[in-house]
Short mmCIF file of C-alpha atoms and ligand atoms in Angstrom, two decimals:
data_model
loop_
_atom_site.label_atom_id
_atom_site.label_comp_id
_atom_site.label_asym_id
_atom_site.label_seq_id
_atom_site.Cartn_x
_atom_site.Cartn_y
_atom_site.Cartn_z
CA MET A 1 93.82 111.80 70.61
CA SER A 2 90.83 109.53 69.49
CA ALA A 3 87.77 112.08 69.40
CA VAL A 4 85.61 109.51 70.06
CA HIS A 5 86.82 108.62 73.50
CA HIS A 6 87.37 111.87 74.45
CA ASP A 7 83.81 113.06 73.22
CA ASN A 8 81.80 110.16 74.81
CA LEU A 9 83.59 110.96 78.27
CA LEU A 10 82.19 114.17 77.80
CA LEU A 11 78.72 113.15 76.90
CA ARG A 12 78.49 111.02 80.16
CA LEU A 13 78.93 113.88 81.92
CA LYS A 14 75.83 116.23 83.74
CA ARG A 15 78.35 118.91 84.00
CA PRO A 16 81.33 118.28 80.79
CA GLU A 17 83.00 121.91 82.34
CA LEU A 18 84.34 119.22 85.02
CA LEU A 19 86.81 118.23 82.54
CA ARG A 20 86.53 120.40 79.41
CA ALA A 21 88.42 123.20 80.82
CA THR A 22 91.77 121.13 80.65
CA LEU A 23 91.05 118.25 78.10
CA GLY A 24 89.22 120.81 75.65
CA VAL A 25 91.21 123.64 74.18
CA GLN A 26 94.99 122.60 73.50
CA LYS A 27 97.63 125.42 73.29
CA GLN A 28 99.77 125.82 71.14
CA ASP A 29 103.43 123.94 71.78
CA GLU A 30 101.84 122.32 74.61
CA GLU A 31 102.64 119.47 75.23
CA ARG A 32 100.04 116.55 76.10
CA MET A 33 100.46 112.83 77.29
CA PRO A 34 97.81 110.44 76.94
CA VAL A 35 94.83 108.72 79.64
CA TYR A 36 93.63 105.12 78.32
CA ASP A 37 90.42 103.25 79.31
CA PRO A 38 92.09 99.98 80.87
CA ALA A 39 88.30 98.54 79.71
CA THR A 40 89.83 98.47 76.12
CA GLY A 41 93.23 99.54 75.73
CA ALA A 42 92.50 102.40 73.85
CA GLU A 43 93.49 106.45 74.30
CA LEU A 44 90.78 108.25 76.15
CA CYS A 45 92.10 111.82 76.38
CA THR A 46 95.30 113.78 76.96
CA VAL A 47 96.14 115.91 79.31
CA PRO A 48 98.78 118.58 79.99
CA ARG A 49 102.29 117.26 80.35
CA LEU A 50 104.16 119.37 82.89
CA ALA A 51 108.19 119.51 82.32
CA ALA A 52 110.31 120.88 85.70
CA GLU A 53 110.37 123.91 85.27
CA GLU A 54 106.48 124.11 85.12
CA ALA A 55 106.15 122.37 88.25
CA ALA A 56 108.79 124.63 90.20
CA ALA A 57 106.74 127.70 89.40
CA MET A 58 103.60 126.30 90.59
CA VAL A 59 105.83 125.15 93.63
CA GLU A 60 106.62 129.32 93.58
CA GLU A 61 102.69 130.26 93.28
CA ALA A 62 101.84 127.57 96.07
CA HIS A 63 104.09 129.37 98.38
CA ARG A 64 102.87 132.99 97.77
CA SER A 65 99.31 131.55 98.35
CA TRP A 66 100.27 129.91 101.27
CA ARG A 67 101.46 133.17 102.93
CA ILE A 68 98.19 134.52 102.57
CA TRP A 69 96.30 131.39 103.46
CA LYS A 70 97.93 130.11 106.39
CA ARG A 71 96.15 133.60 107.67
CA SER A 72 93.04 132.74 107.20
CA GLY A 73 90.59 132.20 110.64
CA ALA A 74 89.60 128.33 111.45
CA GLY A 75 86.15 128.85 110.77
CA ASP A 76 86.47 130.49 106.97
CA ARG A 77 88.45 127.53 105.92
CA ALA A 78 85.72 124.86 107.79
CA ALA A 79 83.41 126.39 105.80
CA LEU A 80 85.23 126.10 102.15
CA LEU A 81 86.08 122.53 103.06
CA HIS A 82 82.08 122.38 103.73
CA ARG A 83 81.22 123.82 101.16
CA TYR A 84 83.84 121.51 99.29
CA ALA A 85 82.03 118.53 100.75
CA ASP A 86 78.94 119.99 99.37
CA LEU A 87 80.14 119.84 95.61
CA VAL A 88 82.45 116.57 95.61
CA ALA A 89 78.69 114.72 96.76
CA ALA A 90 76.66 116.85 94.06
CA ASN A 91 78.77 115.98 91.64
CA GLN A 92 79.48 112.23 92.58
CA GLU A 93 78.22 110.80 89.62
CA ASP A 94 80.15 112.46 87.29
CA LEU A 95 83.40 111.87 89.66
CA ALA A 96 82.41 108.05 89.53
CA VAL A 97 82.16 108.40 85.82
CA ILE A 98 85.08 110.05 84.92
CA MET A 99 86.91 107.53 87.70
CA THR A 100 85.79 104.45 86.12
CA ALA A 101 86.60 105.78 82.88
CA GLU A 102 90.16 106.09 83.37
CA GLN A 103 90.60 103.61 85.94
CA GLY A 104 88.15 100.97 85.22
CA LYS A 105 86.53 99.89 88.79
CA PRO A 106 82.38 99.30 88.73
CA LEU A 107 80.73 101.89 88.52
CA SER A 108 79.45 101.29 91.90
CA GLU A 109 82.66 101.10 93.42
CA ALA A 110 83.77 104.22 92.04
CA ARG A 111 79.61 106.43 93.63
CA GLY A 112 81.66 104.40 97.11
CA GLU A 113 84.66 105.77 96.76
CA VAL A 114 83.82 109.84 96.07
CA ALA A 115 80.80 109.67 98.52
CA HIS A 116 84.24 108.16 101.06
CA GLY A 117 86.19 111.08 100.05
CA ALA A 118 83.26 113.12 100.38
CA ARG A 119 83.24 112.10 104.18
CA TYR A 120 87.22 113.18 104.60
CA VAL A 121 86.74 116.23 103.57
CA ARG A 122 83.85 117.08 106.09
CA TRP A 123 85.55 115.11 108.81
CA TYR A 124 88.67 117.95 108.32
CA ALA A 125 86.19 120.81 107.96
CA GLU A 126 85.46 120.35 111.52
CA GLU A 127 88.44 119.76 112.72
CA ALA A 128 89.86 122.91 111.56
CA LYS A 129 88.35 124.74 114.01
CA ARG A 130 90.29 121.92 116.58
CA LEU A 131 93.79 122.65 116.13
CA TYR A 132 93.97 122.84 119.77
CA GLY A 133 97.25 123.84 121.52
CA GLU A 134 98.53 123.63 124.97
CA VAL A 135 99.70 125.36 127.84
CA GLN A 136 102.54 124.19 129.83
CA PRO A 137 101.82 123.86 134.04
CA GLN A 138 103.89 126.87 135.35
CA GLU A 139 107.51 125.40 136.06
CA GLU A 140 109.32 129.04 137.25
CA GLY A 141 107.77 132.10 138.23
CA ASP A 142 108.81 134.41 136.10
CA ARG A 143 108.47 132.09 132.83
CA ARG A 144 105.27 130.48 131.03
CA PHE A 145 105.01 128.02 128.34
CA PHE A 146 102.84 127.85 125.33
CA THR A 147 103.04 125.27 122.30
CA LEU A 148 101.14 126.57 119.11
CA LYS A 149 100.37 124.00 116.28
CA GLU A 150 101.16 126.17 113.11
CA ALA A 151 100.59 124.86 109.27
CA LEU A 152 103.68 123.24 107.60
CA GLY A 153 103.80 125.60 104.50
CA VAL A 154 103.96 124.05 101.09
CA CYS A 155 103.15 120.02 100.93
CA ALA A 156 103.06 117.83 98.01
CA ALA A 157 100.39 114.82 97.60
CA ILE A 158 101.82 111.92 94.94
CA THR A 159 98.49 109.22 95.07
CA PRO A 160 98.59 106.45 93.25
CA TRP A 161 95.72 105.32 90.18
CA ASN A 162 93.78 102.59 92.35
CA PHE A 163 91.71 105.23 94.46
CA PRO A 164 92.06 108.49 92.02
CA CYS A 165 89.56 110.14 94.08
CA SER A 166 89.68 109.17 97.95
CA THR A 167 93.23 109.28 97.84
CA VAL A 168 93.48 112.76 96.66
CA LEU A 169 90.80 114.29 99.09
CA ARG A 170 92.74 112.28 101.93
CA LYS A 171 95.76 114.26 101.76
CA VAL A 172 94.13 117.71 100.26
CA ALA A 173 91.65 117.97 103.10
CA PRO A 174 93.65 117.85 106.10
CA ALA A 175 96.56 119.69 104.06
CA LEU A 176 94.46 122.60 103.72
CA ALA A 177 92.32 122.39 106.92
CA ALA A 178 95.70 122.64 108.73
CA GLY A 179 96.53 126.01 106.79
CA CYS A 180 98.72 124.90 104.53
CA THR A 181 98.76 124.65 100.58
CA VAL A 182 99.06 121.53 98.56
CA LEU A 183 100.11 120.23 95.11
CA VAL A 184 98.74 117.06 93.75
CA LYS A 185 100.47 115.18 91.75
CA PRO A 186 97.98 112.00 90.80
CA ALA A 187 99.15 108.76 89.18
CA SER A 188 99.95 109.53 85.45
CA HIS A 189 97.31 106.12 84.87
CA THR A 190 94.51 108.56 86.35
CA PRO A 191 95.14 112.25 86.42
CA LEU A 192 91.09 113.09 85.26
CA SER A 193 90.30 112.77 88.70
CA ALA A 194 92.49 114.87 90.45
CA LEU A 195 91.61 117.70 87.68
CA ALA A 196 87.90 117.21 88.09
CA LEU A 197 88.79 117.64 92.25
CA ALA A 198 90.89 120.80 91.38
CA CYS A 199 87.73 122.23 89.26
CA LEU A 200 85.19 121.24 92.08
CA ALA A 201 87.86 123.60 94.50
CA LYS A 202 88.10 126.32 92.41
CA ASP A 203 84.45 126.68 92.32
CA ALA A 204 83.81 126.16 95.81
CA GLY A 205 86.08 129.43 96.47
CA PHE A 206 89.38 128.13 96.75
CA PRO A 207 91.65 131.20 96.52
CA PRO A 208 93.76 130.71 93.77
CA GLY A 209 96.94 128.75 93.93
CA VAL A 210 95.83 127.10 97.29
CA LEU A 211 95.32 123.71 95.62
CA GLN A 212 96.95 122.71 92.62
CA VAL A 213 97.30 119.23 90.26
CA LEU A 214 100.44 118.98 88.56
CA CYS A 215 100.33 116.40 85.85
CA GLY A 216 103.29 114.55 84.28
CA PRO A 217 105.74 112.30 84.33
CA SER A 218 107.17 111.03 87.56
CA ALA A 219 110.88 111.50 86.62
CA GLU A 220 110.26 115.26 86.22
CA ILE A 221 107.84 116.32 88.56
CA GLY A 222 109.23 114.19 91.16
CA PRO A 223 112.53 115.69 92.16
CA VAL A 224 110.73 119.09 92.34
CA LEU A 225 108.42 117.77 94.88
CA THR A 226 111.60 116.58 96.75
CA ARG A 227 113.92 118.99 96.06
CA HIS A 228 112.23 122.19 95.58
CA PRO A 229 113.26 123.73 99.41
CA LEU A 230 110.06 125.63 99.45
CA VAL A 231 108.32 122.41 99.16
CA ARG A 232 108.10 121.29 103.38
CA GLY A 233 106.07 118.42 103.38
CA LEU A 234 105.51 115.14 101.21
CA SER A 235 102.31 112.59 101.69
CA PHE A 236 102.55 109.87 99.50
CA THR A 237 100.24 107.17 98.94
CA GLY A 238 102.03 104.25 95.97
CA SER A 239 104.28 101.31 96.47
CA THR A 240 106.75 100.58 99.03
CA GLU A 241 109.48 100.65 96.44
CA VAL A 242 108.87 103.87 95.34
CA GLY A 243 108.49 105.40 98.74
CA LYS A 244 111.78 104.29 99.53
CA LYS A 245 112.94 106.43 96.93
CA LEU A 246 110.63 109.51 97.98
CA MET A 247 112.52 109.20 101.64
CA GLN A 248 116.23 108.96 100.09
CA ALA A 249 115.43 111.87 98.03
CA SER A 250 113.97 113.48 100.40
CA ALA A 251 116.48 113.21 102.93
CA ALA A 252 119.00 116.23 101.80
CA MET A 253 116.15 119.06 102.45
CA VAL A 254 114.41 117.30 105.62
CA LYS A 255 111.27 117.09 104.50
CA ARG A 256 108.24 115.63 106.66
CA LEU A 257 107.05 112.71 104.98
CA SER A 258 103.83 110.44 105.54
CA LEU A 259 104.14 106.96 103.70
CA GLU A 260 101.39 105.09 102.49
CA LEU A 261 102.96 102.11 100.84
CA GLY A 262 102.53 98.63 99.96
CA GLY A 263 100.73 95.61 101.99
CA HIS A 264 100.18 92.19 102.17
CA ALA A 265 97.65 91.24 104.30
CA PRO A 266 96.95 88.18 105.48
CA PHE A 267 92.84 87.06 106.35
CA ILE A 268 92.82 84.42 108.78
CA VAL A 269 89.72 82.09 109.48
CA PHE A 270 90.16 80.31 112.74
CA ALA A 271 87.60 77.06 113.12
CA ASP A 272 85.47 78.96 115.63
CA ALA A 273 84.22 81.73 112.49
CA ASP A 274 81.20 82.72 111.30
CA LEU A 275 82.19 81.12 108.08
CA ASP A 276 79.37 82.66 105.66
CA ALA A 277 80.63 86.16 106.96
CA ALA A 278 84.28 85.65 106.97
CA VAL A 279 83.38 84.38 102.88
CA GLN A 280 81.17 87.51 102.80
CA GLY A 281 84.16 89.66 104.26
CA LEU A 282 86.81 88.10 102.05
CA LEU A 283 84.86 89.06 99.33
CA ALA A 284 84.69 92.68 99.73
CA CYS A 285 88.59 92.63 100.97
CA LYS A 286 89.75 90.76 98.33
CA PHE A 287 87.83 91.24 94.85
CA ARG A 288 86.96 95.02 95.13
CA ASN A 289 88.65 96.92 93.03
CA SER A 290 89.92 93.69 91.13
CA GLY A 291 92.01 93.46 94.03
CA GLN A 292 94.29 96.51 93.75
CA THR A 293 93.53 97.96 97.10
CA CYS A 294 96.86 97.62 99.83
CA VAL A 295 94.40 96.47 102.08
CA ALA A 296 93.59 93.44 99.87
CA ALA A 297 93.47 90.34 101.37
CA ASN A 298 96.67 89.08 99.67
CA ARG A 299 96.71 85.65 101.36
CA LEU A 300 94.12 83.61 102.94
CA LEU A 301 95.04 81.31 106.21
CA VAL A 302 92.66 79.30 106.97
CA GLN A 303 92.79 76.58 110.77
CA GLU A 304 92.78 73.01 108.99
CA THR A 305 89.90 71.70 110.62
CA VAL A 306 87.76 74.60 108.62
CA LEU A 307 89.36 74.25 105.51
CA ASP A 308 87.28 71.91 103.44
CA ALA A 309 84.41 73.53 104.34
CA PHE A 310 85.56 76.90 104.06
CA SER A 311 86.89 76.25 100.25
CA VAL A 312 83.81 75.09 99.49
CA ARG A 313 81.73 78.14 100.08
CA LEU A 314 84.24 80.21 98.66
CA LEU A 315 84.82 79.02 95.58
CA GLN A 316 80.51 78.94 94.62
CA THR A 317 80.65 82.34 95.76
CA VAL A 318 84.12 83.65 93.75
CA GLN A 319 82.40 81.57 90.50
CA GLN A 320 79.59 83.98 91.05
CA LEU A 321 81.32 87.34 90.35
CA ARG A 322 81.27 88.83 86.68
CA ILE A 323 83.96 90.22 84.98
CA GLY A 324 83.37 92.83 82.88
CA SER A 325 83.08 96.84 81.63
CA GLY A 326 82.42 99.39 84.69
CA PHE A 327 80.16 101.02 83.01
CA VAL A 328 78.02 97.62 82.89
CA ALA A 329 75.38 97.01 85.87
CA GLY A 330 76.17 94.11 87.63
CA THR A 331 79.64 93.77 87.03
CA ASP A 332 81.89 92.94 89.80
CA LEU A 333 85.47 93.40 88.76
CA GLY A 334 86.48 95.75 86.39
CA PRO A 335 89.55 95.44 84.47
CA LEU A 336 93.10 95.32 85.91
CA ILE A 337 95.06 98.71 85.67
CA ASN A 338 97.18 97.91 82.26
CA GLU A 339 99.24 94.96 80.53
CA ALA A 340 102.23 95.22 83.81
CA ALA A 341 99.85 94.32 86.24
CA VAL A 342 98.19 91.04 84.46
CA CYS A 343 101.51 90.42 83.82
CA LYS A 344 102.51 90.15 87.68
CA VAL A 345 99.55 88.28 88.23
CA GLU A 346 100.02 85.91 85.66
CA GLY A 347 104.14 85.50 87.09
CA HIS A 348 102.81 85.22 90.70
CA ILE A 349 100.51 82.32 89.68
CA ASP A 350 102.79 81.05 87.19
CA ASP A 351 105.65 80.53 90.30
CA ALA A 352 102.99 79.14 92.78
CA LEU A 353 101.75 76.41 90.19
CA ALA A 354 105.74 75.40 89.70
CA LEU A 355 105.72 75.19 93.36
CA GLY A 356 102.60 72.49 94.05
CA ALA A 357 100.10 75.04 94.28
CA GLU A 358 97.03 73.82 93.15
CA LEU A 359 94.31 75.72 90.95
CA ALA A 360 90.92 75.73 92.06
CA CYS A 361 89.30 78.26 89.71
CA GLY A 362 90.11 81.22 87.48
CA GLY A 363 93.62 81.49 86.51
CA ARG A 364 93.42 83.12 82.72
CA ARG A 365 93.20 86.36 81.03
CA LEU A 366 90.06 87.39 79.16
CA GLY A 367 90.43 87.55 75.35
CA GLY A 368 90.07 91.07 73.52
CA SER A 369 90.72 93.95 74.70
CA GLY A 370 91.26 95.19 77.72
CA HIS A 371 93.02 93.87 80.78
CA PHE A 372 90.45 91.50 82.32
CA PHE A 373 91.38 88.37 84.30
CA THR A 374 89.68 85.78 86.20
CA PRO A 375 89.18 85.85 89.64
CA THR A 376 91.15 83.26 91.26
CA ILE A 377 91.94 80.57 94.25
CA LEU A 378 95.35 78.70 94.55
CA MET A 379 95.07 75.98 97.02
CA GLN A 380 98.21 74.80 98.77
CA ALA A 381 100.08 77.58 98.68
CA THR A 382 103.64 77.17 101.25
CA ALA A 383 105.53 80.16 102.30
CA THR A 384 108.29 79.33 99.88
CA MET A 385 105.90 80.81 96.35
CA ARG A 386 106.24 84.80 95.85
CA ILE A 387 102.54 85.16 96.43
CA MET A 388 103.12 84.46 99.80
CA GLN A 389 105.66 87.43 100.10
CA GLU A 390 104.98 90.03 97.82
CA GLU A 391 101.83 91.99 97.19
CA SER A 392 99.82 90.64 93.65
CA PHE A 393 97.51 93.37 93.54
CA GLY A 394 95.48 91.45 91.63
CA PRO A 395 92.20 89.20 91.67
CA VAL A 396 94.40 86.26 92.74
CA LEU A 397 94.33 84.39 96.40
CA PRO A 398 96.36 81.74 97.42
CA VAL A 399 95.12 80.12 100.61
CA GLN A 400 97.65 78.15 103.00
CA ALA A 401 96.17 75.69 106.31
CA PHE A 402 97.45 76.45 109.98
CA ARG A 403 96.85 74.16 112.83
CA ASP A 404 96.68 77.06 115.92
CA GLU A 405 96.56 79.93 116.90
CA ASN A 406 100.06 80.84 117.45
CA GLU A 407 101.25 79.16 114.36
CA ALA A 408 98.72 81.76 112.28
CA ILE A 409 100.36 84.56 114.01
CA ALA A 410 103.78 83.82 113.14
CA MET A 411 102.07 83.40 109.23
CA ALA A 412 100.67 86.40 109.86
CA ASN A 413 103.37 88.20 110.93
CA ASP A 414 106.06 86.51 108.83
CA THR A 415 106.38 89.61 105.93
CA PRO A 416 108.30 92.99 105.96
CA TYR A 417 104.98 94.82 105.16
CA GLY A 418 102.54 95.62 108.08
CA LEU A 419 99.44 97.40 106.70
CA ALA A 420 96.29 95.53 107.07
CA ALA A 421 95.70 92.25 108.39
CA TYR A 422 92.13 90.47 109.30
CA PHE A 423 90.54 87.38 111.14
CA TYR A 424 87.52 86.24 111.83
CA SER A 425 86.56 84.18 115.24
CA ARG A 426 83.85 84.15 117.98
CA ASP A 427 85.90 83.89 121.16
CA ILE A 428 86.47 86.95 122.70
CA ASN A 429 89.78 85.50 124.27
CA ARG A 430 91.21 84.87 121.14
CA ILE A 431 90.22 87.84 119.78
CA ILE A 432 92.09 90.38 121.86
CA LYS A 433 95.41 87.51 121.77
CA VAL A 434 95.15 87.67 118.01
CA ALA A 435 95.18 91.63 117.40
CA GLU A 436 97.05 92.34 120.17
CA SER A 437 99.85 89.72 118.56
CA LEU A 438 99.52 90.80 114.62
CA HIS A 439 102.22 93.76 114.03
CA PHE A 440 99.81 95.60 111.15
CA GLY A 441 98.68 99.07 111.38
CA MET A 442 95.37 98.39 111.20
CA VAL A 443 93.34 94.89 112.03
CA GLY A 444 89.84 94.23 111.07
CA ILE A 445 87.85 91.63 113.37
CA ASN A 446 85.12 89.60 111.46
CA THR A 447 85.25 92.26 109.03
CA GLY A 448 86.71 92.72 105.38
CA ARG A 449 86.20 96.85 105.08
CA MET A 450 87.16 99.24 107.75
CA SER A 451 88.27 102.10 106.14
CA SER A 452 86.26 105.33 107.66
CA GLU A 453 87.67 108.99 107.78
CA ALA A 454 87.12 108.39 112.18
CA ALA A 455 89.62 105.94 112.25
CA PRO A 456 93.82 106.65 112.20
CA PHE A 457 94.53 105.08 108.27
CA GLY A 458 97.95 103.77 107.85
CA GLY A 459 100.88 101.37 108.30
CA VAL A 460 104.19 100.07 110.21
CA LYS A 461 107.33 98.38 109.25
CA GLU A 462 107.45 98.30 105.06
CA SER A 463 103.82 99.80 105.35
CA GLY A 464 105.00 103.09 106.12
CA PHE A 465 104.68 105.67 108.71
CA GLY A 466 101.79 108.94 109.04
CA ARG A 467 98.17 108.40 109.69
CA GLU A 468 95.17 109.60 107.38
CA GLY A 469 91.85 110.36 108.71
CA SER A 470 90.81 110.74 111.85
CA ARG A 471 91.96 113.62 114.65
CA HIS A 472 95.37 112.32 113.91
CA GLY A 473 95.18 112.78 110.11
CA ILE A 474 96.15 116.48 110.41
CA ASP A 475 98.72 116.16 112.24
CA GLU A 476 100.48 115.17 109.23
CA PHE A 477 100.07 118.84 107.78
CA LEU A 478 101.15 120.53 111.16
CA GLU A 479 104.29 121.48 113.18
CA LEU A 480 104.37 122.61 117.17
CA LYS A 481 105.93 125.64 118.24
CA SER A 482 107.00 126.12 121.59
CA VAL A 483 106.82 130.02 122.64
CA CYS A 484 108.36 130.91 126.21
CA LEU A 485 107.12 134.13 127.70
CA GLY A 486 109.97 135.02 129.92
CA GLY A 487 110.73 138.27 132.19
CA LEU A 488 107.28 138.33 133.54
CA GLU A 489 106.83 139.49 137.50
CA ARG A 490 106.93 136.86 140.36
CA ARG A 491 104.09 136.67 142.27
P1 LIG B 1 103.79 103.89 92.30
O1 LIG B 1 104.23 103.17 91.19
O2 LIG B 1 104.22 103.76 93.77
O3 LIG B 1 103.08 105.00 92.02
C1 LIG B 1 102.65 105.75 92.77
C2 LIG B 1 102.71 107.12 92.81
O4 LIG B 1 103.84 107.76 92.68
C3 LIG B 1 102.54 107.84 91.08
O5 LIG B 1 101.65 108.96 90.93
C4 LIG B 1 103.47 107.92 90.43
O6 LIG B 1 103.61 108.86 88.93
C5 LIG B 1 104.60 108.08 91.23
N1 LIG B 1 105.77 108.02 91.19
C6 LIG B 1 106.32 106.72 90.68
N2 LIG B 1 107.72 106.97 90.89
C7 LIG B 1 108.19 107.82 91.63
C8 LIG B 1 109.26 108.92 91.28
N3 LIG B 1 110.76 108.39 91.32
N4 LIG B 1 109.25 110.14 91.94
C9 LIG B 1 108.18 110.75 92.47
N5 LIG B 1 106.93 110.15 92.28
C10 LIG B 1 106.83 108.87 91.18
O7 LIG B 1 102.29 103.37 92.76
P2 LIG B 1 100.91 102.88 91.92
O8 LIG B 1 101.40 101.24 91.19
O9 LIG B 1 100.07 103.77 91.55
O10 LIG B 1 99.74 102.20 93.19
C11 LIG B 1 100.14 100.63 94.27
C12 LIG B 1 100.41 100.99 94.80
O11 LIG B 1 100.27 102.05 95.80
C13 LIG B 1 100.56 100.14 95.67
O12 LIG B 1 101.94 99.10 96.04
C14 LIG B 1 99.19 99.70 96.99
O13 LIG B 1 99.19 98.53 97.59
C15 LIG B 1 99.97 101.21 97.22
N6 LIG B 1 98.79 101.48 97.73
C16 LIG B 1 98.61 102.31 99.34
C17 LIG B 1 98.42 102.54 100.06
C18 LIG B 1 97.58 102.82 101.19
O14 LIG B 1 97.22 103.74 102.00
N7 LIG B 1 98.73 102.47 102.07
C19 LIG B 1 96.41 103.06 99.42
C20 LIG B 1 96.53 103.13 97.90
C21 LIG B 1 97.78 102.06 97.31
P3 LIG B 1 103.30 107.91 87.85
O15 LIG B 1 101.73 107.46 87.72
O16 LIG B 1 103.53 109.44 86.98
O17 LIG B 1 104.79 107.08 87.86
#
């Protein structure tokens, strides 16, 4: 373990106990796994590495806790969640520091992510009190039908490294509000944020076993979560490839699934758009988190009559972006998560250049330590390039021209993914037509940011199913039970 990094991280925290409990004391014979700093490539610290048997024991604990937790009053669950939201908000700075250390994003973005996550907790604190059932209209004189909403049971949440705080809270909050208990398996790159969130849940007063974090290799922990009969639901955010595997693995036990998978978002700029606003929207959408977001614009489609005007504005702005450590004020782009991520971006660029794309800016990794990559624009992209078909998950943007509305819609929809799509236009008829024609779970019009706790977040096609946020997000953790009361006196 790198003592320097470990101590440095604790020193940066106002409340080092947020991590000390899990990092500080190494038990005898305990297996640990390393966490790396993507800005330097150095080891940051180690966390306990659970084996399958330990994970199974935690599932059983979660089930014992659920039998009590499901009977708690909605008002009590709401109060605990409000207290949790208060604690997440009060510890925003520490949670942001932990996230920047393990994930690399600029501290300002990390602070924003913590605030975003806290809003989900607050939202579901309120929803806990609104799990209305139904009374069906009377069908026969001697019977009455009622529909109840009940907690699903023990649920697993498997989360990715790109949003290590908000992806956890977006699952945990509705699950707890519904009366489920949750086991979180964070990405092995970024377990520290989840561990700190679990520490705050304990401080908020959630009973033991209601929220637990399992750190360990997915090859060992994954099968426990998909095969254990006491785990009734699995909410996953990650790649489409892994989502498909989890779907197969969960089939044997017919588990309830919610899958938030990969995306390949088109960003369309029509000739009638406000081009300056479109550049700003594109920057927010494409280069946030160095392009490592599922809803990032992965391909830019520009109407041919404004291609030159738009490209000039875009290049000027992109060339001003600053790359560096997330802890340095003014950094726009932090490092990519690891060497494999850099290689994937390089592979996409090499393939595009070989097939005729033109490099307008960027296109290279930074020398020295860490996984930094310069923001890159590729002109004259064509449909056969890999970058136009696969998620890049990095700061590289291919640009393709289109003639008219119908061609733009066809190009945008020509993908197996269906998470997010964006377009800029000021023509109301076009806005309605294009919004209704795009086959995606979320459409952003004249904005590059559309994630909110108030709106359902999720995809269609190979981007998954199920929703997070809004009043719909809690349904992923509820069962409907129909109750028929018979033998009543006919009136
Ligand atoms: P990933 O490789 O699919 O991993 C996601 C999580 O799944 C990690 O916790 C990982 O654990 C675990 N995992 C991997 N293989 C597993 C298996 N066989 N069984 C059980 N768990 C397994 O994705 P990622 O690289 O972390 O995240 C990037 C991807 O997430 C992108 O495709 C992005 O689009 C997608 N994403 C989607 C959304 C959305 O809302 N739709 C949001 C954010 C990200 P280990 O780290 O231990 O392997």
